[in-house]
mmCIF file of C-alpha atoms in Angstrom:
data_model
loop_
_atom_site.group_PDB
_atom_site.id
_atom_site.type_symbol
_atom_site.label_atom_id
_atom_site.label_comp_id
_atom_site.label_asym_id
_atom_site.label_seq_id
_atom_site.Cartn_x
_atom_site.Cartn_y
_atom_site.Cartn_z
ATOM 1 C CA UNK A 1 0.000 0.000 0.000
ATOM 2 C CA UNK A 2 2.755 2.416 0.876
ATOM 3 C CA UNK A 3 4.537 1.750 -2.414
ATOM 4 C CA UNK A 4 1.322 2.296 -4.401
ATOM 5 C CA UNK A 5 0.530 5.602 -2.674
ATOM 6 C CA UNK A 6 4.104 6.788 -3.155
ATOM 7 C CA UNK A 7 3.892 6.043 -6.882
ATOM 8 C CA UNK A 8 0.631 7.968 -7.177
ATOM 9 C CA UNK A 9 2.113 10.961 -5.381
ATOM 10 C CA UNK A 10 5.078 10.790 -7.725
ATOM 11 C CA UNK A 11 2.833 10.706 -10.865
ATOM 12 C CA UNK A 12 0.568 13.655 -9.781
ATOM 13 C CA UNK A 13 3.163 16.387 -10.371
ATOM 14 C CA UNK A 14 4.016 14.891 -13.750
ATOM 15 C CA UNK A 15 0.313 14.866 -14.756
ATOM 16 C CA UNK A 16 -0.088 18.503 -13.702
ATOM 17 C CA UNK A 17 3.016 19.457 -15.644
ATOM 18 C CA UNK A 18 1.681 17.656 -18.717
ATOM 19 C CA UNK A 19 -1.682 19.437 -18.465
ATOM 20 C CA UNK A 20 -0.043 22.866 -18.092
ATOM 21 C CA UNK A 21 2.234 22.124 -21.039
ATOM 22 C CA UNK A 22 -0.766 21.265 -23.191
ATOM 23 C CA UNK A 23 -2.595 24.472 -22.215
ATOM 24 C CA UNK A 24 0.518 26.523 -22.922
ATOM 25 C CA UNK A 25 0.940 24.908 -26.364
ATOM 26 C CA UNK A 26 -2.689 25.741 -27.215
ATOM 27 C CA UNK A 27 -2.204 29.314 -26.054
ATOM 28 C CA UNK A 28 0.940 29.713 -28.153
ATOM 29 C CA UNK A 29 -0.863 28.207 -31.144
ATOM 30 C CA UNK A 30 -3.752 30.672 -30.728
ATOM 31 C CA UNK A 31 -1.386 33.640 -30.460
ATOM 32 C CA UNK A 32 0.522 32.564 -33.555
ATOM 33 C CA UNK A 33 -2.729 32.122 -35.476
ATOM 34 C CA UNK A 34 -4.002 35.558 -34.430
ATOM 35 C CA UNK A 35 -0.627 36.999 -35.332
ATOM 36 C CA UNK A 36 -0.892 35.589 -38.858
ATOM 37 C CA UNK A 37 -4.404 36.986 -39.295
ATOM 38 C CA UNK A 38 -3.300 40.410 -38.074
ATOM 39 C CA UNK A 39 -0.355 40.390 -40.455
ATOM 40 C CA UNK A 40 -2.683 39.655 -43.368
ATOM 41 C CA UNK A 41 -5.039 42.488 -42.383
ATOM 42 C CA UNK A 42 -2.123 44.899 -42.009
ATOM 43 C CA UNK A 43 -0.771 43.938 -45.408
ATOM 44 C CA UNK A 44 -4.147 44.661 -47.002
ATOM 45 C CA UNK A 45 -4.642 47.925 -45.117
ATOM 46 C CA UNK A 46 -1.126 49.028 -45.749
ATOM 47 C CA UNK A 47 -1.383 48.211 -49.485
ATOM 48 C CA UNK A 48 1.354 45.621 -49.120
ATOM 49 C CA UNK A 49 4.032 48.232 -48.609
ATOM 50 C CA UNK A 50 4.446 48.341 -44.845
ATOM 51 C CA UNK A 51 6.535 46.075 -42.683
ATOM 52 C CA UNK A 52 5.419 44.902 -39.288
ATOM 53 C CA UNK A 53 8.058 44.585 -36.601
ATOM 54 C CA UNK A 54 7.867 41.340 -34.617
ATOM 55 C CA UNK A 55 9.630 40.006 -31.590
ATOM 56 C CA UNK A 56 9.234 36.227 -31.315
ATOM 57 C CA UNK A 57 5.539 35.397 -31.473
ATOM 58 C CA UNK A 58 4.453 38.841 -30.222
ATOM 59 C CA UNK A 59 3.883 41.858 -32.507
ATOM 60 C CA UNK A 60 4.929 45.394 -31.648
ATOM 61 C CA UNK A 61 1.761 47.272 -30.679
ATOM 62 C CA UNK A 62 3.219 50.724 -31.355
ATOM 63 C CA UNK A 63 4.312 49.856 -34.893
ATOM 64 C CA UNK A 64 0.983 48.223 -35.758
ATOM 65 C CA UNK A 65 -1.000 51.213 -34.499
ATOM 66 C CA UNK A 66 1.225 53.599 -36.426
ATOM 67 C CA UNK A 67 0.743 51.511 -39.574
ATOM 68 C CA UNK A 68 -3.032 51.525 -39.199
ATOM 69 C CA UNK A 69 -3.149 55.270 -38.614
ATOM 70 C CA UNK A 70 -1.328 55.884 -41.908
ATOM 71 C CA UNK A 71 -3.892 53.979 -44.004
ATOM 72 C CA UNK A 72 -4.444 55.296 -47.491
ATOM 73 C CA UNK A 73 -6.729 53.831 -50.110
ATOM 74 C CA UNK A 74 -5.601 53.702 -53.701
ATOM 75 C CA UNK A 75 -9.055 54.213 -55.193
ATOM 76 C CA UNK A 76 -11.079 57.408 -54.853
ATOM 77 C CA UNK A 77 -13.715 56.799 -52.197
ATOM 78 C CA UNK A 78 -17.230 58.126 -52.824
ATOM 79 C CA UNK A 79 -18.839 59.435 -49.649
ATOM 80 C CA UNK A 80 -22.603 60.020 -49.717
ATOM 81 C CA UNK A 81 -23.860 62.763 -47.416
ATOM 82 C CA UNK A 82 -27.296 63.450 -46.014
ATOM 83 C CA UNK A 83 -27.673 66.644 -43.978
ATOM 84 C CA UNK A 84 -30.693 67.373 -41.809
ATOM 85 C CA UNK A 85 -31.389 70.783 -40.272
ATOM 86 C CA UNK A 86 -32.785 69.513 -36.975
ATOM 87 C CA UNK A 87 -33.383 72.928 -35.419
ATOM 88 C CA UNK A 88 -32.638 76.492 -36.521
ATOM 89 C CA UNK A 89 -32.563 78.630 -33.410
ATOM 90 C CA UNK A 90 -31.600 82.142 -34.477
ATOM 91 C CA UNK A 91 -30.732 84.041 -37.657
ATOM 92 C CA UNK A 92 -28.648 87.142 -36.946
ATOM 93 C CA UNK A 93 -28.773 89.592 -39.858
ATOM 94 C CA UNK A 94 -26.364 92.126 -38.356
ATOM 95 C CA UNK A 95 -23.617 89.564 -37.583
ATOM 96 C CA UNK A 96 -24.457 87.461 -40.668
ATOM 97 C CA UNK A 97 -24.639 84.129 -38.882
ATOM 98 C CA UNK A 98 -27.197 81.578 -37.763
ATOM 99 C CA UNK A 99 -27.394 79.038 -34.947
ATOM 100 C CA UNK A 100 -28.549 75.530 -35.754
ATOM 101 C CA UNK A 101 -28.614 71.905 -34.648
ATOM 102 C CA UNK A 102 -27.341 69.758 -37.555
ATOM 103 C CA UNK A 103 -27.332 66.031 -38.240
ATOM 104 C CA UNK A 104 -25.024 64.544 -40.900
ATOM 105 C CA UNK A 105 -25.104 60.975 -42.184
ATOM 106 C CA UNK A 106 -22.041 59.955 -44.197
ATOM 107 C CA UNK A 107 -21.787 56.597 -45.982
ATOM 108 C CA UNK A 108 -18.929 54.888 -47.796
ATOM 109 C CA UNK A 109 -17.966 51.331 -48.763
ATOM 110 C CA UNK A 110 -15.109 49.490 -47.041
ATOM 111 C CA UNK A 111 -14.066 46.303 -48.940
ATOM 112 C CA UNK A 112 -11.648 45.260 -46.177
ATOM 113 C CA UNK A 113 -14.554 44.568 -43.850
ATOM 114 C CA UNK A 114 -16.413 42.230 -46.209
ATOM 115 C CA UNK A 115 -15.260 38.955 -44.620
ATOM 116 C CA UNK A 116 -14.441 40.152 -41.124
ATOM 117 C CA UNK A 117 -17.954 40.635 -39.717
ATOM 118 C CA UNK A 118 -16.574 43.293 -37.382
ATOM 119 C CA UNK A 119 -19.375 44.845 -35.352
ATOM 120 C CA UNK A 120 -17.584 47.906 -33.956
ATOM 121 C CA UNK A 121 -15.847 50.501 -36.116
ATOM 122 C CA UNK A 122 -12.782 52.256 -34.738
ATOM 123 C CA UNK A 123 -12.168 55.571 -36.566
ATOM 124 C CA UNK A 124 -8.637 55.775 -35.130
ATOM 125 C CA UNK A 125 -7.735 52.554 -36.903
ATOM 126 C CA UNK A 126 -9.859 52.348 -40.052
ATOM 127 C CA UNK A 127 -10.145 54.758 -42.972
ATOM 128 C CA UNK A 128 -12.474 57.757 -42.595
ATOM 129 C CA UNK A 129 -13.015 60.821 -44.831
ATOM 130 C CA UNK A 130 -12.158 63.179 -41.932
ATOM 131 C CA UNK A 131 -15.137 65.470 -42.431
ATOM 132 C CA UNK A 132 -15.148 69.070 -41.255
ATOM 133 C CA UNK A 133 -17.478 72.079 -41.421
ATOM 134 C CA UNK A 134 -16.030 74.996 -43.363
ATOM 135 C CA UNK A 135 -18.344 77.825 -42.230
ATOM 136 C CA UNK A 136 -18.396 77.008 -38.516
ATOM 137 C CA UNK A 137 -18.070 80.219 -36.473
ATOM 138 C CA UNK A 138 -16.157 79.308 -33.321
ATOM 139 C CA UNK A 139 -16.477 75.915 -31.651
ATOM 140 C CA UNK A 140 -19.256 73.352 -31.482
ATOM 141 C CA UNK A 141 -21.443 73.765 -28.421
ATOM 142 C CA UNK A 142 -22.362 70.093 -28.803
ATOM 143 C CA UNK A 143 -20.880 67.342 -30.966
ATOM 144 C CA UNK A 144 -21.434 63.582 -30.984
ATOM 145 C CA UNK A 145 -19.986 61.097 -33.477
ATOM 146 C CA UNK A 146 -20.884 57.417 -33.899
ATOM 147 C CA UNK A 147 -20.027 54.794 -36.524
ATOM 148 C CA UNK A 148 -21.999 51.735 -37.644
ATOM 149 C CA UNK A 149 -21.141 48.881 -40.017
ATOM 150 C CA UNK A 150 -23.758 47.292 -42.292
ATOM 151 C CA UNK A 151 -23.247 44.132 -44.325
ATOM 152 C CA UNK A 152 -25.158 43.013 -47.420
ATOM 153 C CA UNK A 153 -26.818 46.404 -47.871
ATOM 154 C CA UNK A 154 -28.498 46.623 -51.259
ATOM 155 C CA UNK A 155 -27.339 47.958 -53.703
ATOM 156 C CA UNK A 156 -23.852 48.351 -52.167
ATOM 157 C CA UNK A 157 -21.338 45.671 -53.157
ATOM 158 C CA UNK A 158 -19.157 45.895 -50.045
ATOM 159 C CA UNK A 159 -19.536 46.486 -46.342
ATOM 160 C CA UNK A 160 -21.037 49.915 -45.675
ATOM 161 C CA UNK A 161 -19.702 52.245 -43.000
ATOM 162 C CA UNK A 162 -22.218 54.832 -41.758
ATOM 163 C CA UNK A 163 -21.023 57.837 -39.795
ATOM 164 C CA UNK A 164 -23.692 59.613 -37.732
ATOM 165 C CA UNK A 165 -22.624 63.089 -36.664
ATOM 166 C CA UNK A 166 -24.803 65.502 -34.729
ATOM 167 C CA UNK A 167 -23.570 68.911 -33.646
ATOM 168 C CA UNK A 168 -24.758 72.395 -32.705
ATOM 169 C CA UNK A 169 -23.067 75.744 -33.218
ATOM 170 C CA UNK A 170 -22.991 79.097 -35.010
ATOM 171 C CA UNK A 171 -22.380 79.175 -38.761
ATOM 172 C CA UNK A 172 -21.302 82.119 -40.912
ATOM 173 C CA UNK A 173 -23.455 83.041 -43.873
ATOM 174 C CA UNK A 174 -22.840 85.873 -46.338
ATOM 175 C CA UNK A 175 -26.363 87.250 -46.488
ATOM 176 C CA UNK A 176 -27.581 88.726 -49.767
ATOM 177 C CA UNK A 177 -29.434 91.848 -48.649
ATOM 178 C CA UNK A 178 -30.130 93.640 -51.931
ATOM 179 C CA UNK A 179 -33.848 92.823 -51.628
ATOM 180 C CA UNK A 180 -34.125 93.612 -47.901
ATOM 181 C CA UNK A 181 -36.723 93.477 -46.339
ATOM 182 C CA UNK A 182 -38.312 91.290 -49.034
ATOM 183 C CA UNK A 183 -35.223 89.083 -49.112
ATOM 184 C CA UNK A 184 -34.800 85.307 -49.223
ATOM 185 C CA UNK A 185 -31.690 83.947 -47.528
ATOM 186 C CA UNK A 186 -29.719 80.744 -48.060
ATOM 187 C CA UNK A 187 -28.652 79.016 -44.847
ATOM 188 C CA UNK A 188 -25.673 76.871 -45.824
ATOM 189 C CA UNK A 189 -23.730 74.064 -44.187
ATOM 190 C CA UNK A 190 -20.446 73.588 -46.079
ATOM 191 C CA UNK A 191 -19.108 70.069 -45.525
ATOM 192 C CA UNK A 192 -15.524 69.389 -46.590
ATOM 193 C CA UNK A 193 -12.826 66.813 -45.847
ATOM 194 C CA UNK A 194 -9.244 66.983 -44.703
ATOM 195 C CA UNK A 195 -8.421 64.492 -47.436
ATOM 196 C CA UNK A 196 -7.808 65.731 -50.962
ATOM 197 C CA UNK A 197 -10.162 65.429 -53.897
ATOM 198 C CA UNK A 198 -8.022 62.580 -55.254
ATOM 199 C CA UNK A 199 -8.826 60.515 -52.149
ATOM 200 C CA UNK A 200 -12.481 61.330 -51.486
ATOM 201 C CA UNK A 201 -15.500 62.500 -53.466
ATOM 202 C CA UNK A 202 -18.402 64.095 -51.561
ATOM 203 C CA UNK A 203 -21.826 63.687 -53.174
ATOM 204 C CA UNK A 204 -25.476 63.904 -52.197
ATOM 205 C CA UNK A 205 -26.927 60.717 -50.701
ATOM 206 C CA UNK A 206 -28.595 58.822 -53.541
ATOM 207 C CA UNK A 207 -30.993 56.948 -51.263
ATOM 208 C CA UNK A 208 -32.005 59.572 -48.671
ATOM 209 C CA UNK A 209 -32.797 63.260 -49.145
ATOM 210 C CA UNK A 210 -31.376 66.040 -47.038
ATOM 211 C CA UNK A 211 -34.161 67.698 -45.077
ATOM 212 C CA UNK A 212 -35.218 70.420 -42.670
ATOM 213 C CA UNK A 213 -37.479 70.100 -39.653
ATOM 214 C CA UNK A 214 -39.836 73.056 -40.124
ATOM 215 C CA UNK A 215 -41.733 72.323 -36.905
ATOM 216 C CA UNK A 216 -38.748 73.125 -34.696
ATOM 217 C CA UNK A 217 -37.933 76.423 -36.427
ATOM 218 C CA UNK A 218 -37.625 78.879 -33.531
ATOM 219 C CA UNK A 219 -37.226 82.157 -35.442
ATOM 220 C CA UNK A 220 -40.705 82.075 -36.989
ATOM 221 C CA UNK A 221 -41.531 85.567 -35.703
ATOM 222 C CA UNK A 222 -39.168 87.074 -38.280
ATOM 223 C CA UNK A 223 -38.787 84.393 -40.966
ATOM 224 C CA UNK A 224 -40.772 81.877 -42.991
ATOM 225 C CA UNK A 225 -38.903 78.656 -43.749
ATOM 226 C CA UNK A 226 -39.222 76.712 -47.017
ATOM 227 C CA UNK A 227 -39.509 72.927 -47.115
ATOM 228 C CA UNK A 228 -36.824 72.142 -49.686
ATOM 229 C CA UNK A 229 -33.096 71.529 -49.213
ATOM 230 C CA UNK A 230 -30.616 71.781 -52.086
ATOM 231 C CA UNK A 231 -27.017 70.670 -52.509
ATOM 232 C CA UNK A 232 -24.218 71.622 -54.858
ATOM 233 C CA UNK A 233 -20.583 70.621 -55.090
ATOM 234 C CA UNK A 234 -17.526 72.824 -54.939
ATOM 235 C CA UNK A 235 -13.820 72.649 -54.137
ATOM 236 C CA UNK A 236 -11.269 74.770 -52.324
ATOM 237 C CA UNK A 237 -7.530 75.234 -51.939
ATOM 238 C CA UNK A 238 -7.313 78.587 -50.102
ATOM 239 C CA UNK A 239 -8.170 77.295 -46.654
ATOM 240 C CA UNK A 240 -5.307 74.831 -46.724
ATOM 241 C CA UNK A 241 -2.684 77.228 -48.111
ATOM 242 C CA UNK A 242 -1.509 74.621 -50.587
ATOM 243 C CA UNK A 243 -2.183 73.411 -54.093
ATOM 244 C CA UNK A 244 -4.129 70.394 -52.826
ATOM 245 C CA UNK A 245 -7.770 70.522 -53.861
ATOM 246 C CA UNK A 246 -10.327 69.542 -51.232
ATOM 247 C CA UNK A 247 -13.964 68.754 -52.074
ATOM 248 C CA UNK A 248 -16.900 70.651 -50.590
ATOM 249 C CA UNK A 249 -20.595 69.809 -50.543
ATOM 250 C CA UNK A 250 -22.814 72.817 -49.810
ATOM 251 C CA UNK A 251 -26.210 71.992 -48.327
ATOM 252 C CA UNK A 252 -28.732 74.841 -48.292
ATOM 253 C CA UNK A 253 -32.150 75.535 -46.865
ATOM 254 C CA UNK A 254 -33.992 78.808 -47.515
ATOM 255 C CA UNK A 255 -35.889 81.286 -45.361
ATOM 256 C CA UNK A 256 -37.931 84.340 -46.365
ATOM 257 C CA UNK A 257 -38.059 87.413 -44.166
ATOM 258 C CA UNK A 258 -41.460 88.523 -42.913
ATOM 259 C CA UNK A 259 -41.980 92.096 -44.129
ATOM 260 C CA UNK A 260 -44.792 93.139 -41.770
ATOM 261 C CA UNK A 261 -42.565 94.841 -39.196
ATOM 262 C CA UNK A 262 -40.698 96.911 -41.776
ATOM 263 C CA UNK A 263 -43.836 97.785 -43.754
ATOM 264 C CA UNK A 264 -45.761 99.200 -40.800
ATOM 265 C CA UNK A 265 -42.900 100.656 -38.768
ATOM 266 C CA UNK A 266 -40.700 102.148 -41.494
ATOM 267 C CA UNK A 267 -42.174 102.141 -45.011
ATOM 268 C CA UNK A 268 -45.668 103.255 -43.990
ATOM 269 C CA UNK A 269 -44.344 106.006 -41.693
ATOM 270 C CA UNK A 270 -41.940 107.321 -44.349
ATOM 271 C CA UNK A 271 -44.815 107.284 -46.839
ATOM 272 C CA UNK A 272 -46.902 109.399 -44.497
ATOM 273 C CA UNK A 273 -44.026 111.839 -43.947
ATOM 274 C CA UNK A 274 -43.524 112.265 -47.689
ATOM 275 C CA UNK A 275 -47.279 112.692 -48.210
ATOM 276 C CA UNK A 276 -47.504 115.392 -45.536
ATOM 277 C CA UNK A 277 -45.301 117.677 -47.631
ATOM 278 C CA UNK A 278 -48.329 118.372 -49.837
ATOM 279 C CA UNK A 279 -49.994 120.042 -46.845
ATOM 280 C CA UNK A 280 -47.496 122.880 -47.186
ATOM 281 C CA UNK A 281 -49.411 124.081 -50.269
ATOM 282 C CA UNK A 282 -52.151 125.230 -47.914
ATOM 283 C CA UNK A 283 -49.760 127.938 -46.725
ATOM 284 C CA UNK A 284 -49.424 131.137 -48.748
ATOM 285 C CA UNK A 285 -46.514 131.014 -51.260
ATOM 286 C CA UNK A 286 -44.860 134.112 -49.842
ATOM 287 C CA UNK A 287 -44.863 132.765 -46.280
ATOM 288 C CA UNK A 288 -41.646 131.356 -44.807
ATOM 289 C CA UNK A 289 -43.535 128.703 -42.847
ATOM 290 C CA UNK A 290 -43.924 126.571 -45.978
ATOM 291 C CA UNK A 291 -40.200 125.851 -46.256
ATOM 292 C CA UNK A 292 -39.886 125.321 -42.488
ATOM 293 C CA UNK A 293 -42.549 122.578 -42.590
ATOM 294 C CA UNK A 294 -40.794 120.766 -45.425
ATOM 295 C CA UNK A 295 -37.376 120.884 -43.726
ATOM 296 C CA UNK A 296 -38.883 119.582 -40.472
ATOM 297 C CA UNK A 297 -40.389 116.620 -42.328
ATOM 298 C CA UNK A 298 -37.024 116.015 -44.027
ATOM 299 C CA UNK A 299 -35.224 115.799 -40.674
ATOM 300 C CA UNK A 300 -37.870 113.373 -39.439
ATOM 301 C CA UNK A 301 -37.254 111.133 -42.467
ATOM 302 C CA UNK A 302 -33.515 111.211 -41.771
ATOM 303 C CA UNK A 303 -34.166 109.668 -38.351
ATOM 304 C CA UNK A 304 -35.753 106.634 -40.031
ATOM 305 C CA UNK A 305 -32.597 106.140 -42.095
ATOM 306 C CA UNK A 306 -30.706 105.454 -38.863
ATOM 307 C CA UNK A 307 -33.414 102.987 -37.801
ATOM 308 C CA UNK A 308 -32.828 101.065 -41.041
ATOM 309 C CA UNK A 309 -29.072 101.106 -40.460
ATOM 310 C CA UNK A 310 -29.465 99.388 -37.077
ATOM 311 C CA UNK A 311 -31.193 96.420 -38.757
ATOM 312 C CA UNK A 312 -28.367 95.805 -41.242
ATOM 313 C CA UNK A 313 -24.644 94.999 -41.178
ATOM 314 C CA UNK A 314 -22.082 97.326 -42.712
ATOM 315 C CA UNK A 315 -22.573 96.759 -46.444
ATOM 316 C CA UNK A 316 -21.393 98.766 -49.448
ATOM 317 C CA UNK A 317 -24.585 98.535 -51.522
ATOM 318 C CA UNK A 318 -28.153 99.805 -51.184
ATOM 319 C CA UNK A 319 -31.016 97.561 -50.169
ATOM 320 C CA UNK A 320 -34.578 98.035 -51.398
ATOM 321 C CA UNK A 321 -35.489 99.681 -48.092
ATOM 322 C CA UNK A 322 -32.501 102.033 -48.417
ATOM 323 C CA UNK A 323 -33.651 102.981 -51.901
ATOM 324 C CA UNK A 324 -37.164 103.746 -50.668
ATOM 325 C CA UNK A 325 -36.060 105.865 -47.692
ATOM 326 C CA UNK A 326 -33.450 107.757 -49.760
ATOM 327 C CA UNK A 327 -36.008 108.356 -52.514
ATOM 328 C CA UNK A 328 -38.370 109.834 -49.938
ATOM 329 C CA UNK A 329 -35.585 112.127 -48.744
ATOM 330 C CA UNK A 330 -34.838 113.170 -52.322
ATOM 331 C CA UNK A 331 -38.535 113.902 -52.839
ATOM 332 C CA UNK A 332 -38.552 116.061 -49.703
ATOM 333 C CA UNK A 333 -35.452 117.864 -50.993
ATOM 334 C CA UNK A 334 -37.185 118.476 -54.314
ATOM 335 C CA UNK A 335 -40.214 119.765 -52.440
ATOM 336 C CA UNK A 336 -38.034 122.130 -50.413
ATOM 337 C CA UNK A 337 -36.479 123.434 -53.655
ATOM 338 C CA UNK A 338 -39.997 124.067 -54.996
ATOM 339 C CA UNK A 339 -40.876 126.037 -51.876
ATOM 340 C CA UNK A 340 -37.731 128.163 -52.231
ATOM 341 C CA UNK A 341 -38.338 128.834 -55.935
ATOM 342 C CA UNK A 342 -41.968 129.878 -55.387
ATOM 343 C CA UNK A 343 -40.858 132.166 -52.562
ATOM 344 C CA UNK A 344 -38.310 133.777 -54.921
ATOM 345 C CA UNK A 345 -40.959 134.244 -57.669
ATOM 346 C CA UNK A 346 -43.073 136.361 -55.329
ATOM 347 C CA UNK A 347 -40.448 139.116 -55.559
ATOM 348 C CA UNK A 348 -40.753 139.813 -59.291
ATOM 349 C CA UNK A 349 -43.999 138.114 -60.446
ATOM 350 C CA UNK A 350 -47.645 138.872 -59.917
ATOM 351 C CA UNK A 351 -49.763 136.977 -57.430
ATOM 352 C CA UNK A 352 -51.726 135.254 -60.207
ATOM 353 C CA UNK A 353 -48.545 134.026 -61.898
ATOM 354 C CA UNK A 354 -47.125 132.745 -58.626
ATOM 355 C CA UNK A 355 -50.390 130.890 -57.905
ATOM 356 C CA UNK A 356 -50.334 129.343 -61.390
ATOM 357 C CA UNK A 357 -46.710 128.208 -61.104
ATOM 358 C CA UNK A 358 -47.392 126.862 -57.618
ATOM 359 C CA UNK A 359 -50.344 124.807 -58.882
ATOM 360 C CA UNK A 360 -48.372 123.365 -61.801
ATOM 361 C CA UNK A 361 -45.445 122.431 -59.559
ATOM 362 C CA UNK A 362 -47.786 120.799 -57.025
ATOM 363 C CA UNK A 363 -49.359 118.649 -59.768
ATOM 364 C CA UNK A 364 -45.899 117.736 -61.112
ATOM 365 C CA UNK A 365 -44.712 116.675 -57.674
ATOM 366 C CA UNK A 366 -47.880 114.605 -57.201
ATOM 367 C CA UNK A 367 -47.286 112.798 -60.521
ATOM 368 C CA UNK A 368 -43.648 112.131 -59.611
ATOM 369 C CA UNK A 369 -44.723 110.796 -56.212
ATOM 370 C CA UNK A 370 -47.321 108.470 -57.718
ATOM 371 C CA UNK A 371 -45.119 107.250 -60.598
ATOM 372 C CA UNK A 372 -42.246 106.432 -58.239
ATOM 373 C CA UNK A 373 -44.442 104.136 -56.153
ATOM 374 C CA UNK A 374 -45.818 102.401 -59.231
ATOM 375 C CA UNK A 375 -42.341 101.836 -60.700
ATOM 376 C CA UNK A 376 -40.953 100.740 -57.323
ATOM 377 C CA UNK A 377 -43.820 98.262 -56.858
ATOM 378 C CA UNK A 378 -43.229 96.763 -60.322
ATOM 379 C CA UNK A 379 -39.508 96.520 -59.581
ATOM 380 C CA UNK A 380 -40.186 94.584 -56.359
ATOM 381 C CA UNK A 381 -42.548 92.246 -58.194
ATOM 382 C CA UNK A 382 -39.958 91.480 -60.881
ATOM 383 C CA UNK A 383 -37.027 90.989 -58.480
ATOM 384 C CA UNK A 384 -37.652 90.260 -54.800
ATOM 385 C CA UNK A 385 -41.083 88.641 -54.992
ATOM 386 C CA UNK A 386 -40.008 86.713 -58.103
ATOM 387 C CA UNK A 387 -37.373 84.936 -56.007
ATOM 388 C CA UNK A 388 -40.044 84.034 -53.471
ATOM 389 C CA UNK A 389 -42.211 82.537 -56.191
ATOM 390 C CA UNK A 390 -39.189 80.600 -57.415
ATOM 391 C CA UNK A 391 -38.640 79.192 -53.916
ATOM 392 C CA UNK A 392 -42.233 77.927 -53.851
ATOM 393 C CA UNK A 393 -41.584 76.167 -57.158
ATOM 394 C CA UNK A 394 -38.528 74.539 -55.573
ATOM 395 C CA UNK A 395 -40.744 73.319 -52.724
ATOM 396 C CA UNK A 396 -42.991 71.622 -55.278
ATOM 397 C CA UNK A 397 -40.032 70.067 -57.072
ATOM 398 C CA UNK A 398 -38.559 68.856 -53.778
ATOM 399 C CA UNK A 399 -41.860 67.157 -52.950
ATOM 400 C CA UNK A 400 -41.839 65.452 -56.357
ATOM 401 C CA UNK A 401 -38.241 64.417 -55.800
ATOM 402 C CA UNK A 402 -39.171 62.822 -52.474
ATOM 403 C CA UNK A 403 -42.069 60.963 -54.103
ATOM 404 C CA UNK A 404 -39.697 59.770 -56.823
ATOM 405 C CA UNK A 405 -37.289 58.470 -54.193
ATOM 406 C CA UNK A 406 -40.078 56.666 -52.332
ATOM 407 C CA UNK A 407 -41.246 55.067 -55.559
ATOM 408 C CA UNK A 408 -37.923 54.016 -57.104
ATOM 409 C CA UNK A 409 -35.707 53.817 -54.012
ATOM 410 C CA UNK A 410 -32.884 55.914 -55.470
ATOM 411 C CA UNK A 411 -32.281 59.281 -57.051
ATOM 412 C CA UNK A 412 -31.699 59.445 -60.764
ATOM 413 C CA UNK A 413 -30.009 61.997 -62.975
ATOM 414 C CA UNK A 414 -33.095 61.933 -65.188
ATOM 415 C CA UNK A 415 -35.377 63.276 -62.500
ATOM 416 C CA UNK A 416 -35.613 66.678 -64.178
ATOM 417 C CA UNK A 417 -36.442 65.067 -67.512
ATOM 418 C CA UNK A 418 -39.107 62.856 -65.959
ATOM 419 C CA UNK A 419 -40.581 65.861 -64.188
ATOM 420 C CA UNK A 420 -41.132 67.574 -67.524
#
């Protein structure tokens, strides 16, 4: 019995050593297998031109990370963008900027993920277009970025990477104020990439339209928002101070200014001031009070010019409201000149002649006053309000474009032809 128990005690350490040796061999085999797979992935990602430093069966983590960070794809990658204006908070005319909450969906194909079935995408390791916003004014007040991977997505031939980016901030916009206050403004988000145009191509999403949430528009007291969103492509080299061309996709929504405030508080008051100059004809032509009334009305009209200035940035051209207020001031100046001339005629003309000249000049000024308003109204109809009618047509076309997408599942370059 003692011999048998001694033999068993002697065999137990050897059995444990054999079991540990087997586990160690399996572990080494697994590490070597994973090492081979990682080398193959690195060779594909690195286009076969990078070397991986190894020490025994373990790979250098620093060198592998550096190799993955330097990934470049030989082919030009097409990135589809969908931009949604989630909320437009404020449109500042004086500072020429607007505040908005924006959502961007970017999609591109990644052939290297076809057979991996990777569920999590690491942007520090894999290829990304490195999107940026060109007209951002300052920093994002909120920014959140997530990535998803989709396999077997029709009609894409490879694994599809979807970047979901939501952010909020202030964005610069060069407002076109020639038609102020009957103006229509483009609110633009300019999406570019740190990569050159030879590496990435930014286009509109062919399977989802960019959109605007009109229900969350918070500046409705001053603006009306249109339902359509348009995109157009551009490129730039200035921002990067180099000859490298970078693509840009401009995404625009449109808003129309509500004219009620300016009509009743500026235009209508200036119209009344200009009309009151005709009351000076009730005063005798040889009286000095006639000219004093006209000059007082002129100074009152000048005060409204400063009110208009406070609503606009410093611009070097005249808006429609500037033209109207300045025309009223010119009319008052012309009226003051008439008063001075009639007063001078009283010195060397008879009373009947002065009365006749005064009546003719009053009728002439009335015709000029009426004709100006008719011509100015026609001008507004052919310019400012024409753009508003054109925006309504774009709303109709955008609705047809959405119906086309729902019916056929993808946008087509022949949409305009089919519309006709």
